[in-house]
Amino acid sequence: SQELEQSPQSLIVQEGKNLTINCTSSKTLYGLYWYKQKYGEGLIFLMMLQKGGEEKSHEKITAKLDEKKQQSSLHITASQPSHAGIYLCGGGLTNFGNEKLTFGTGTRLTIIP
Amino acid sequence: SQTIHQWPATLVQPVGSPLSLECTVEGTSNPNLYWYRQAAGRGLQLLFYSVGIGQISSEVPQNLSASRPQDRQFILSSKKLLLSDSGFYLCAWSSHRGRGNTEAFFGQGTRLTVV
């Protein structure tokens, strides 16, 4: 079974609208990472969260990690075509940190005009 | 600065043929190393990870194997490819514990098509 689940699996959003992607772990996360990927390319690092309750923002993207460190959300405000792609959450699942770095199922984001 | 090299970028191999994908990291020492596979438009499946030379952890039983003959070299192999081995393979590295957690840095990937 997948240790990290993302929802939704795909998302179609009109340009300018806000959206949220969720990531849920069956285990405590020792480091939570958000990446973006364009099809067939490598991953672009967005943000890393480590502490329960932590929140970070970069441009129009905000990521949060819950207090129990088992759930994270990625929120995009006023979406743009450049936000389209596959969003992946990754987490360290051992208390040695990121040695076993597992990723979620991915969310495919499409922005329509 | 650190860099990661992964090759080849694309590969077409017949069923039953062997496979060797190589990944090397520069500019760091004793990294954690990873091999992932990604099906079209899906998430990343962790195949193998390594915390040191000769130390390989396998996450998914399959006909693939991994080796780490040198500190910054990670190799993904198969003796006989199956059609189901087709996919996008990504190598990555992260800093070793004791240096604090960092994000993983990814190679550009290898698109493998088994025919």
mmCIF file of C-alpha atoms in Angstrom:
data_model
loop_
_atom_site.group_PDB
_atom_site.id
_atom_site.type_symbol
_atom_site.label_atom_id
_atom_site.label_comp_id
_atom_site.label_asym_id
_atom_site.label_seq_id
_atom_site.Cartn_x
_atom_site.Cartn_y
_atom_site.Cartn_z
ATOM 1 C CA SER A 1 0.000 0.000 0.000
ATOM 2 C CA GLN A 2 1.067 3.563 -0.665
ATOM 3 C CA GLU A 3 2.601 5.215 2.384
ATOM 4 C CA LEU A 4 1.931 8.711 1.098
ATOM 5 C CA GLU A 5 -1.419 9.490 -0.481
ATOM 6 C CA GLN A 6 -2.188 12.647 -2.420
ATOM 7 C CA SER A 7 -5.549 14.081 -3.295
ATOM 8 C CA PRO A 8 -6.907 14.847 -5.704
ATOM 9 C CA GLN A 9 -5.144 12.725 -8.327
ATOM 10 C CA SER A 10 -5.902 15.331 -10.949
ATOM 11 C CA LEU A 11 -7.182 18.856 -10.832
ATOM 12 C CA ILE A 12 -8.441 21.189 -13.545
ATOM 13 C CA VAL A 13 -8.630 24.795 -12.434
ATOM 14 C CA GLN A 14 -9.525 27.968 -14.240
ATOM 15 C CA GLU A 15 -6.730 30.499 -14.408
ATOM 16 C CA GLY A 16 -6.880 32.916 -11.502
ATOM 17 C CA LYS A 17 -8.608 30.505 -9.126
ATOM 18 C CA ASN A 18 -7.163 29.139 -5.907
ATOM 19 C CA LEU A 19 -6.510 25.445 -5.320
ATOM 20 C CA THR A 20 -5.309 23.046 -2.641
ATOM 21 C CA ILE A 21 -3.498 19.711 -2.892
ATOM 22 C CA ASN A 22 -3.331 17.399 0.092
ATOM 23 C CA CYS A 23 -0.764 14.850 1.181
ATOM 24 C CA THR A 24 -1.448 12.281 3.911
ATOM 25 C CA SER A 25 0.970 9.855 5.499
ATOM 26 C CA SER A 26 0.234 6.678 7.394
ATOM 27 C CA LYS A 27 3.362 7.335 9.470
ATOM 28 C CA THR A 28 4.989 10.320 11.121
ATOM 29 C CA LEU A 29 6.981 12.302 8.614
ATOM 30 C CA TYR A 30 10.544 13.272 9.357
ATOM 31 C CA GLY A 31 10.723 15.989 6.755
ATOM 32 C CA LEU A 32 8.054 16.756 4.168
ATOM 33 C CA TYR A 33 9.049 17.927 0.695
ATOM 34 C CA TRP A 34 6.985 19.376 -2.128
ATOM 35 C CA TYR A 35 8.155 19.110 -5.726
ATOM 36 C CA LYS A 36 6.796 20.101 -9.089
ATOM 37 C CA GLN A 37 7.454 18.206 -12.308
ATOM 38 C CA LYS A 38 6.779 18.891 -15.923
ATOM 39 C CA TYR A 39 6.051 15.761 -17.911
ATOM 40 C CA GLY A 40 9.146 13.753 -18.739
ATOM 41 C CA GLU A 41 11.474 16.042 -16.828
ATOM 42 C CA GLY A 42 13.215 16.042 -13.490
ATOM 43 C CA LEU A 43 11.724 17.373 -10.297
ATOM 44 C CA ILE A 44 11.843 20.986 -9.184
ATOM 45 C CA PHE A 45 12.086 21.460 -5.439
ATOM 46 C CA LEU A 46 9.463 23.806 -3.991
ATOM 47 C CA MET A 47 9.560 23.631 -0.200
ATOM 48 C CA MET A 48 10.619 21.588 2.779
ATOM 49 C CA LEU A 49 8.722 21.430 6.077
ATOM 50 C CA GLN A 50 10.104 19.781 9.180
ATOM 51 C CA LYS A 51 8.299 20.997 12.269
ATOM 52 C CA GLY A 52 4.726 20.289 13.256
ATOM 53 C CA GLY A 53 2.574 23.294 12.474
ATOM 54 C CA GLU A 54 5.175 24.775 10.123
ATOM 55 C CA GLU A 55 4.057 26.901 7.196
ATOM 56 C CA LYS A 56 6.129 28.271 4.328
ATOM 57 C CA SER A 57 5.350 30.451 1.351
ATOM 58 C CA HIS A 58 7.082 31.168 -1.905
ATOM 59 C CA GLU A 59 5.494 33.541 -4.365
ATOM 60 C CA LYS A 60 1.900 32.300 -4.671
ATOM 61 C CA ILE A 61 2.460 28.856 -3.172
ATOM 62 C CA THR A 62 1.963 28.077 0.524
ATOM 63 C CA ALA A 63 2.638 24.741 2.183
ATOM 64 C CA LYS A 64 1.649 23.627 5.668
ATOM 65 C CA LEU A 65 2.505 20.641 7.832
ATOM 66 C CA ASP A 66 0.051 19.657 10.569
ATOM 67 C CA GLU A 67 1.004 19.351 14.224
ATOM 68 C CA LYS A 68 1.133 15.557 14.102
ATOM 69 C CA LYS A 69 3.374 15.701 11.022
ATOM 70 C CA GLN A 70 1.183 13.314 9.066
ATOM 71 C CA GLN A 71 -0.646 15.693 6.779
ATOM 72 C CA SER A 72 0.462 18.511 4.517
ATOM 73 C CA SER A 73 -1.336 20.819 2.144
ATOM 74 C CA LEU A 74 -0.103 22.879 -0.772
ATOM 75 C CA HIS A 75 -2.144 25.933 -1.641
ATOM 76 C CA ILE A 76 -1.800 27.987 -4.806
ATOM 77 C CA THR A 77 -3.353 31.424 -4.915
ATOM 78 C CA ALA A 78 -4.499 33.013 -8.177
ATOM 79 C CA SER A 79 -3.277 30.139 -10.340
ATOM 80 C CA GLN A 80 -1.387 30.811 -13.564
ATOM 81 C CA PRO A 81 -0.569 28.619 -16.589
ATOM 82 C CA SER A 82 2.992 28.300 -15.271
ATOM 83 C CA HIS A 83 1.632 26.379 -12.274
ATOM 84 C CA ALA A 84 0.544 23.473 -14.470
ATOM 85 C CA GLY A 85 2.371 20.203 -13.925
ATOM 86 C CA ILE A 86 2.566 17.265 -11.579
ATOM 87 C CA TYR A 87 2.915 18.049 -7.885
ATOM 88 C CA LEU A 88 4.568 15.469 -5.674
ATOM 89 C CA CYS A 89 4.931 15.313 -1.937
ATOM 90 C CA GLY A 90 7.800 13.340 -0.453
ATOM 91 C CA GLY A 91 8.532 12.382 3.106
ATOM 92 C CA GLY A 92 11.232 10.834 5.232
ATOM 93 C CA LEU A 93 9.684 7.825 6.932
ATOM 94 C CA THR A 94 12.366 6.789 9.360
ATOM 95 C CA ASN A 95 13.627 8.543 12.423
ATOM 96 C CA PHE A 96 16.939 8.876 10.667
ATOM 97 C CA GLY A 97 15.320 11.559 8.574
ATOM 98 C CA ASN A 98 15.306 11.405 4.837
ATOM 99 C CA GLU A 99 17.115 8.107 4.319
ATOM 100 C CA LYS A 100 13.970 6.381 3.104
ATOM 101 C CA LEU A 101 12.487 9.168 1.028
ATOM 102 C CA THR A 102 9.072 8.088 -0.229
ATOM 103 C CA PHE A 103 6.814 10.003 -2.579
ATOM 104 C CA GLY A 104 3.091 10.299 -2.943
ATOM 105 C CA THR A 105 0.895 9.328 -5.839
ATOM 106 C CA GLY A 106 1.141 12.749 -7.472
ATOM 107 C CA THR A 107 -1.437 15.355 -8.466
ATOM 108 C CA ARG A 108 -1.707 16.443 -12.085
ATOM 109 C CA LEU A 109 -2.688 20.110 -12.247
ATOM 110 C CA THR A 110 -4.129 21.607 -15.427
ATOM 111 C CA ILE A 111 -4.808 25.332 -15.698
ATOM 112 C CA ILE A 112 -7.420 26.373 -18.223
ATOM 113 C CA PRO A 113 -7.872 29.944 -19.500
ATOM 114 C CA SER B 1 28.453 23.000 -6.056
ATOM 115 C CA GLN B 2 26.811 19.619 -6.196
ATOM 116 C CA THR B 3 25.642 18.041 -9.420
ATOM 117 C CA ILE B 4 24.040 14.762 -10.340
ATOM 118 C CA HIS B 5 24.494 13.014 -13.658
ATOM 119 C CA GLN B 6 22.212 10.310 -14.946
ATOM 120 C CA TRP B 7 22.490 8.549 -18.283
ATOM 121 C CA PRO B 8 21.356 7.678 -20.812
ATOM 122 C CA ALA B 9 18.431 10.061 -21.246
ATOM 123 C CA THR B 10 16.464 7.591 -23.351
ATOM 124 C CA LEU B 11 16.827 3.882 -23.932
ATOM 125 C CA VAL B 12 14.980 1.334 -26.028
ATOM 126 C CA GLN B 13 15.730 -2.254 -25.127
ATOM 127 C CA PRO B 14 14.260 -5.597 -26.232
ATOM 128 C CA VAL B 15 12.557 -7.894 -23.761
ATOM 129 C CA GLY B 16 15.052 -10.223 -22.127
ATOM 130 C CA SER B 17 18.036 -7.945 -22.620
ATOM 131 C CA PRO B 18 20.148 -6.682 -19.709
ATOM 132 C CA LEU B 19 19.992 -3.163 -18.292
ATOM 133 C CA SER B 20 22.484 -0.848 -16.684
ATOM 134 C CA LEU B 21 21.629 2.721 -15.727
ATOM 135 C CA GLU B 22 24.274 4.802 -14.050
ATOM 136 C CA CYS B 23 24.077 7.775 -11.752
ATOM 137 C CA THR B 24 26.957 9.772 -10.331
ATOM 138 C CA VAL B 25 27.042 12.656 -7.896
ATOM 139 C CA GLU B 26 29.707 15.342 -7.681
ATOM 140 C CA GLY B 27 30.505 17.894 -5.035
ATOM 141 C CA THR B 28 29.426 15.989 -1.948
ATOM 142 C CA SER B 29 30.466 12.942 0.018
ATOM 143 C CA ASN B 30 28.590 10.069 1.629
ATOM 144 C CA PRO B 31 25.222 11.035 0.168
ATOM 145 C CA ASN B 32 22.007 9.071 0.451
ATOM 146 C CA LEU B 33 21.236 7.763 -3.035
ATOM 147 C CA TYR B 34 17.904 6.746 -4.526
ATOM 148 C CA TRP B 35 16.395 5.101 -7.582
ATOM 149 C CA TYR B 36 12.763 5.816 -8.416
ATOM 150 C CA ARG B 37 10.462 4.734 -11.205
ATOM 151 C CA GLN B 38 7.571 6.782 -12.476
ATOM 152 C CA ALA B 39 4.736 5.481 -14.608
ATOM 153 C CA ALA B 40 3.230 7.972 -17.048
ATOM 154 C CA GLY B 41 1.673 10.880 -15.176
ATOM 155 C CA ARG B 42 1.907 9.156 -11.819
ATOM 156 C CA GLY B 43 3.840 9.472 -8.599
ATOM 157 C CA LEU B 44 7.325 8.181 -7.854
ATOM 158 C CA GLN B 45 7.828 4.619 -6.721
ATOM 159 C CA LEU B 46 10.905 4.174 -4.540
ATOM 160 C CA LEU B 47 12.885 1.209 -5.860
ATOM 161 C CA PHE B 48 16.153 1.318 -3.934
ATOM 162 C CA TYR B 49 17.938 3.578 -1.523
ATOM 163 C CA SER B 50 21.463 3.506 -0.163
ATOM 164 C CA VAL B 51 23.046 5.189 2.839
ATOM 165 C CA GLY B 52 26.594 4.045 2.083
ATOM 166 C CA ILE B 53 28.870 1.984 -0.141
ATOM 167 C CA GLY B 54 27.542 -1.530 -0.508
ATOM 168 C CA GLN B 55 24.430 -0.738 1.563
ATOM 169 C CA ILE B 56 21.306 -1.171 -0.536
ATOM 170 C CA SER B 57 17.715 -1.260 0.681
ATOM 171 C CA SER B 58 15.141 -2.648 -1.715
ATOM 172 C CA GLU B 59 11.579 -1.411 -1.494
ATOM 173 C CA VAL B 60 9.838 -3.371 -4.218
ATOM 174 C CA PRO B 61 10.542 -6.986 -5.134
ATOM 175 C CA GLN B 62 11.197 -7.185 -8.856
ATOM 176 C CA ASN B 63 13.773 -8.230 -11.380
ATOM 177 C CA LEU B 64 15.798 -5.072 -10.842
ATOM 178 C CA SER B 65 18.850 -4.703 -8.627
ATOM 179 C CA ALA B 66 21.017 -1.820 -7.506
ATOM 180 C CA SER B 67 24.644 -1.481 -6.567
ATOM 181 C CA ARG B 68 26.816 1.224 -5.084
ATOM 182 C CA PRO B 69 30.410 0.354 -5.946
ATOM 183 C CA GLN B 70 31.702 3.806 -5.051
ATOM 184 C CA ASP B 71 30.535 6.493 -2.650
ATOM 185 C CA ARG B 72 28.971 8.668 -5.338
ATOM 186 C CA GLN B 73 27.980 6.064 -7.912
ATOM 187 C CA PHE B 74 24.658 4.272 -7.995
ATOM 188 C CA ILE B 75 23.789 1.695 -10.644
ATOM 189 C CA LEU B 76 20.427 0.173 -11.523
ATOM 190 C CA SER B 77 20.592 -3.175 -13.288
ATOM 191 C CA SER B 78 18.554 -6.009 -14.638
ATOM 192 C CA LYS B 79 19.632 -9.330 -16.095
ATOM 193 C CA LYS B 80 16.512 -9.714 -18.222
ATOM 194 C CA LEU B 81 14.116 -6.853 -18.898
ATOM 195 C CA LEU B 82 10.355 -7.306 -18.879
ATOM 196 C CA LEU B 83 7.807 -5.198 -20.727
ATOM 197 C CA SER B 84 6.577 -3.973 -17.354
ATOM 198 C CA ASP B 85 9.999 -2.438 -16.667
ATOM 199 C CA SER B 86 9.237 0.383 -19.089
ATOM 200 C CA GLY B 87 9.003 3.749 -17.408
ATOM 201 C CA PHE B 88 10.799 6.894 -16.377
ATOM 202 C CA TYR B 89 13.682 6.213 -13.987
ATOM 203 C CA LEU B 90 14.995 8.919 -11.728
ATOM 204 C CA CYS B 91 18.120 8.968 -9.617
ATOM 205 C CA ALA B 92 18.414 11.316 -6.650
ATOM 206 C CA TRP B 93 20.684 12.161 -3.746
ATOM 207 C CA SER B 94 20.251 13.842 -0.381
ATOM 208 C CA SER B 95 22.566 14.731 2.459
ATOM 209 C CA HIS B 96 23.398 12.020 4.926
ATOM 210 C CA ARG B 97 21.963 12.125 8.432
ATOM 211 C CA GLY B 98 24.073 14.027 10.854
ATOM 212 C CA ARG B 99 24.307 16.894 8.439
ATOM 213 C CA GLY B 100 20.665 17.778 8.791
ATOM 214 C CA ASN B 101 17.879 16.897 6.435
ATOM 215 C CA THR B 102 17.925 18.460 3.013
ATOM 216 C CA GLU B 103 15.723 18.024 0.049
ATOM 217 C CA ALA B 104 16.594 15.382 -2.527
ATOM 218 C CA PHE B 105 18.234 16.526 -5.736
ATOM 219 C CA PHE B 106 17.162 14.720 -8.868
ATOM 220 C CA GLY B 107 18.791 13.778 -12.126
ATOM 221 C CA GLN B 108 17.047 14.448 -15.401
ATOM 222 C CA GLY B 109 15.789 10.899 -15.692
ATOM 223 C CA THR B 110 16.038 8.007 -18.124
ATOM 224 C CA ARG B 111 13.062 7.054 -20.234
ATOM 225 C CA LEU B 112 13.223 3.298 -20.719
ATOM 226 C CA THR B 113 11.066 1.576 -23.305
ATOM 227 C CA VAL B 114 11.144 -2.202 -23.378
ATOM 228 C CA VAL B 115 9.957 -3.589 -26.721
#
